[in-house]
């Protein structure tokens, strides 16, 4: 194997990843959509295959509810996660969900591409998570983090925001942006076993010049070009916890 | 003023608060709905007035989009927050949003009552935030945290979850639950100026006995009985930042 095949962390570079890019923005011509297009172009040029789920375009239903299951384990009382497990096992999940579940399962890399609304995803993407991240298929009772079903897959969050970069970090007014997004980076993606890559953020987007937008797009192409060597965020390991997830005494 | 009128932090107890309780759960008979009912009952008994926005019952639309504005500042390109400011100023916000905005503005206490889905709110409630928390009405460019429009109001998060309490905290597998919810507690409620009260969590809800559920409801009634003296979560103050929100040198 030549040096060119190794990333700086020694991983073999993948030239044939299947990528699922989930995009959600209410403005079709947004800068966020330009980031989506830059990702599709860059990744395809680099030999990968990209499928896009454009949630506004699909008019995706984000509201988890009783109609998400063709038949119910308990038709009188809805415990959503228990019906997910049952529905996945018996293949009775609603078709709009099942299609997205299959797309995630077939992919090596999931990219979530969105404008930050209230330090999280727009509701249409939050509902994509609520309905598609199936208990039973993506994780189970004790199968979370490094024991979850999606270990081996990578995930990248790409997000635009109005705030400036100096508003974040240990001394920034809002604190760490990755900390604000911990419910997503750790609590959702890490929880299901994804290797969560260092996110890409486009700051101050509604207010920047065309030249600044071009530089941001170029920086994103560079970020994507290093997809095999990007830092991976640290997640909990179940090695540190017992079978009911109480912390084990630390080895001395 | 007698001792009975003072909470332990010396605040005068309010007997006549207007409370807006926003509830979102896909199962009408859920334990989360029992918490809602316990809140309505306890707060009314204590002399407060409670309005409930039940988002599943209302079939609330959570998807922020171009139809949220009767007339647009820019009909060709949607910057959602800029249209919110314009729509609020010109009273052209869609009626389903305007009604909820008025409810928040008229209230002294906002309660968000929901099951934790992916360490955050269900999408239907996230979309209530996306569409109702108006730029211009609730906060402005530099009017955030202790300079925001909603200072003086209180907010309480009441949430149910499947996890056990020992899974949270500094040594828990997931870390601090309030940290997971920072996008909501700080990044949404604190950002708009609310005094954010210590949340109330019902743990392990799908798996506990009826007796445990009764104890949890009783604990919640006690929590609500102390509404004037509950700890308030610490938020950033703009006193520590300059006019572009760079940190000021610390006084020595």
mmCIF file of C-alpha atoms in Angstrom, chain B residues 9-162:
data_model
loop_
_atom_site.group_PDB
_atom_site.id
_atom_site.type_symbol
_atom_site.label_atom_id
_atom_site.label_comp_id
_atom_site.label_asym_id
_atom_site.label_seq_id
_atom_site.Cartn_x
_atom_site.Cartn_y
_atom_site.Cartn_z
ATOM 1 C CA UNK B 9 -34.832 33.378 48.226
ATOM 2 C CA UNK B 10 -36.764 36.381 49.552
ATOM 3 C CA UNK B 11 -38.961 36.768 46.467
ATOM 4 C CA UNK B 12 -42.589 37.657 46.995
ATOM 5 C CA UNK B 13 -44.679 34.618 46.179
ATOM 6 C CA UNK B 14 -46.904 35.146 43.175
ATOM 7 C CA UNK B 15 -50.437 33.929 43.587
ATOM 8 C CA UNK B 16 -51.730 35.194 40.278
ATOM 9 C CA UNK B 17 -49.323 34.091 37.577
ATOM 10 C CA UNK B 18 -50.486 33.525 34.045
ATOM 11 C CA UNK B 19 -49.051 30.208 32.935
ATOM 12 C CA UNK B 20 -48.737 28.901 29.397
ATOM 13 C CA UNK B 21 -48.225 25.138 29.371
ATOM 14 C CA UNK B 22 -47.130 23.752 25.999
ATOM 15 C CA UNK B 23 -47.649 20.012 25.781
ATOM 16 C CA UNK B 24 -46.592 17.609 23.036
ATOM 17 C CA UNK B 25 -46.988 13.835 23.213
ATOM 18 C CA UNK B 26 -48.271 11.465 20.512
ATOM 19 C CA UNK B 27 -50.181 9.360 23.075
ATOM 20 C CA UNK B 28 -53.133 11.267 24.610
ATOM 21 C CA UNK B 29 -53.164 9.012 27.707
ATOM 22 C CA UNK B 30 -49.402 9.193 28.309
ATOM 23 C CA UNK B 31 -47.760 9.684 31.686
ATOM 24 C CA UNK B 32 -46.507 12.959 30.232
ATOM 25 C CA UNK B 33 -50.185 13.993 29.880
ATOM 26 C CA UNK B 34 -50.703 13.039 33.535
ATOM 27 C CA UNK B 35 -47.866 15.452 34.412
ATOM 28 C CA UNK B 36 -49.650 18.118 32.348
ATOM 29 C CA UNK B 37 -52.884 17.523 34.245
ATOM 30 C CA UNK B 38 -51.074 17.558 37.600
ATOM 31 C CA UNK B 39 -49.549 20.930 36.667
ATOM 32 C CA UNK B 40 -52.878 22.445 35.642
ATOM 33 C CA UNK B 41 -54.526 21.210 38.831
ATOM 34 C CA UNK B 42 -51.709 22.224 41.211
ATOM 35 C CA UNK B 43 -51.165 25.664 39.679
ATOM 36 C CA UNK B 44 -54.891 26.483 39.591
ATOM 37 C CA UNK B 45 -55.285 25.396 43.229
ATOM 38 C CA UNK B 46 -52.399 27.738 44.054
ATOM 39 C CA UNK B 47 -54.252 30.677 42.501
ATOM 40 C CA UNK B 48 -52.596 30.793 39.092
ATOM 41 C CA UNK B 49 -54.288 30.799 35.689
ATOM 42 C CA UNK B 50 -53.206 28.173 33.154
ATOM 43 C CA UNK B 51 -53.622 28.086 29.371
ATOM 44 C CA UNK B 52 -52.636 24.841 27.601
ATOM 45 C CA UNK B 53 -51.342 24.617 24.035
ATOM 46 C CA UNK B 54 -51.605 20.908 23.201
ATOM 47 C CA UNK B 55 -49.618 20.663 19.975
ATOM 48 C CA UNK B 56 -50.712 17.174 18.849
ATOM 49 C CA UNK B 57 -54.324 18.026 19.605
ATOM 50 C CA UNK B 58 -54.023 21.328 17.698
ATOM 51 C CA UNK B 59 -52.314 19.500 14.820
ATOM 52 C CA UNK B 60 -49.720 22.274 15.049
ATOM 53 C CA UNK B 61 -47.619 22.713 11.895
ATOM 54 C CA UNK B 62 -43.960 22.564 12.957
ATOM 55 C CA UNK B 63 -42.363 23.328 9.585
ATOM 56 C CA UNK B 64 -41.021 26.881 9.271
ATOM 57 C CA UNK B 65 -41.643 28.075 5.726
ATOM 58 C CA UNK B 66 -42.552 30.879 3.352
ATOM 59 C CA UNK B 67 -46.278 30.680 4.149
ATOM 60 C CA UNK B 68 -45.614 31.851 7.707
ATOM 61 C CA UNK B 69 -45.727 35.442 6.466
ATOM 62 C CA UNK B 70 -48.712 37.153 4.835
ATOM 63 C CA UNK B 71 -46.496 39.611 3.016
ATOM 64 C CA UNK B 72 -42.764 39.296 2.631
ATOM 65 C CA UNK B 73 -39.956 41.801 3.009
ATOM 66 C CA UNK B 74 -38.242 39.868 0.233
ATOM 67 C CA UNK B 75 -40.602 37.624 -1.722
ATOM 68 C CA UNK B 76 -37.753 36.136 -3.801
ATOM 69 C CA UNK B 77 -35.369 34.944 -1.104
ATOM 70 C CA UNK B 78 -36.380 33.727 2.353
ATOM 71 C CA UNK B 79 -34.236 34.627 5.358
ATOM 72 C CA UNK B 80 -36.572 33.308 8.015
ATOM 73 C CA UNK B 81 -35.457 35.478 10.956
ATOM 74 C CA UNK B 82 -35.530 38.680 8.885
ATOM 75 C CA UNK B 83 -39.075 37.887 7.721
ATOM 76 C CA UNK B 84 -40.031 37.223 11.351
ATOM 77 C CA UNK B 85 -38.882 40.737 12.312
ATOM 78 C CA UNK B 86 -40.725 42.251 9.379
ATOM 79 C CA UNK B 87 -43.844 40.176 9.952
ATOM 80 C CA UNK B 88 -43.985 41.016 13.638
ATOM 81 C CA UNK B 89 -43.526 44.734 12.978
ATOM 82 C CA UNK B 90 -46.228 44.780 10.302
ATOM 83 C CA UNK B 91 -48.506 42.214 11.971
ATOM 84 C CA UNK B 92 -48.436 39.895 8.981
ATOM 85 C CA UNK B 93 -47.389 36.728 10.820
ATOM 86 C CA UNK B 94 -49.587 33.683 10.076
ATOM 87 C CA UNK B 95 -52.499 33.461 12.567
ATOM 88 C CA UNK B 96 -51.539 30.063 14.023
ATOM 89 C CA UNK B 97 -48.143 31.528 14.986
ATOM 90 C CA UNK B 98 -49.498 34.910 16.143
ATOM 91 C CA UNK B 99 -51.889 33.224 18.554
ATOM 92 C CA UNK B 100 -49.049 31.324 20.229
ATOM 93 C CA UNK B 101 -46.811 34.425 20.301
ATOM 94 C CA UNK B 102 -49.539 36.347 22.139
ATOM 95 C CA UNK B 103 -49.943 33.484 24.597
ATOM 96 C CA UNK B 104 -46.232 33.598 25.431
ATOM 97 C CA UNK B 105 -46.214 37.397 25.737
ATOM 98 C CA UNK B 106 -49.233 37.334 28.065
ATOM 99 C CA UNK B 107 -47.733 34.685 30.344
ATOM 100 C CA UNK B 108 -45.507 35.000 33.414
ATOM 101 C CA UNK B 109 -44.429 31.356 33.321
ATOM 102 C CA UNK B 110 -43.914 29.085 30.321
ATOM 103 C CA UNK B 111 -43.925 25.323 30.940
ATOM 104 C CA UNK B 112 -42.674 23.022 28.186
ATOM 105 C CA UNK B 113 -44.033 19.524 28.888
ATOM 106 C CA UNK B 114 -42.737 16.753 26.622
ATOM 107 C CA UNK B 115 -41.143 13.323 26.303
ATOM 108 C CA UNK B 116 -37.436 13.543 25.531
ATOM 109 C CA UNK B 117 -36.837 12.346 21.964
ATOM 110 C CA UNK B 118 -33.128 12.270 21.123
ATOM 111 C CA UNK B 119 -32.144 14.446 24.085
ATOM 112 C CA UNK B 120 -34.405 17.224 22.846
ATOM 113 C CA UNK B 121 -38.057 18.002 22.176
ATOM 114 C CA UNK B 122 -40.264 16.056 19.753
ATOM 115 C CA UNK B 123 -40.180 17.778 16.351
ATOM 116 C CA UNK B 124 -43.683 19.192 16.762
ATOM 117 C CA UNK B 125 -42.477 21.186 19.783
ATOM 118 C CA UNK B 126 -39.155 22.094 18.143
ATOM 119 C CA UNK B 127 -41.206 23.572 15.331
ATOM 120 C CA UNK B 128 -43.338 25.476 17.827
ATOM 121 C CA UNK B 129 -40.066 27.084 18.979
ATOM 122 C CA UNK B 130 -38.835 27.629 15.399
ATOM 123 C CA UNK B 131 -42.033 29.401 14.337
ATOM 124 C CA UNK B 132 -43.215 31.100 17.563
ATOM 125 C CA UNK B 133 -39.955 32.385 19.098
ATOM 126 C CA UNK B 134 -39.937 35.466 16.887
ATOM 127 C CA UNK B 135 -36.910 37.552 16.153
ATOM 128 C CA UNK B 136 -38.065 41.064 16.946
ATOM 129 C CA UNK B 137 -40.669 40.059 19.526
ATOM 130 C CA UNK B 138 -38.710 37.746 21.845
ATOM 131 C CA UNK B 139 -35.134 38.907 21.144
ATOM 132 C CA UNK B 140 -33.191 41.083 18.748
ATOM 133 C CA UNK B 141 -29.684 41.266 17.270
ATOM 134 C CA UNK B 142 -27.957 42.307 20.491
ATOM 135 C CA UNK B 143 -30.975 41.875 22.727
ATOM 136 C CA UNK B 144 -30.298 38.376 24.019
ATOM 137 C CA UNK B 145 -29.906 36.742 27.453
ATOM 138 C CA UNK B 146 -30.298 39.447 30.126
ATOM 139 C CA UNK B 147 -31.036 42.089 27.461
ATOM 140 C CA UNK B 148 -33.702 40.052 25.639
ATOM 141 C CA UNK B 149 -37.392 40.917 25.451
ATOM 142 C CA UNK B 150 -38.686 38.149 27.733
ATOM 143 C CA UNK B 151 -36.664 39.014 30.848
ATOM 144 C CA UNK B 152 -38.941 38.874 33.863
ATOM 145 C CA UNK B 153 -40.713 35.741 32.676
ATOM 146 C CA UNK B 154 -39.923 32.288 34.037
ATOM 147 C CA UNK B 155 -39.641 29.012 32.129
ATOM 148 C CA UNK B 156 -39.817 25.429 33.326
ATOM 149 C CA UNK B 157 -38.938 22.316 31.355
ATOM 150 C CA UNK B 158 -40.821 19.193 32.442
ATOM 151 C CA UNK B 159 -39.780 16.080 30.562
ATOM 152 C CA UNK B 160 -40.151 12.329 30.659
ATOM 153 C CA UNK B 161 -37.536 9.891 29.441
ATOM 154 C CA UNK B 162 -36.735 6.206 29.195
#
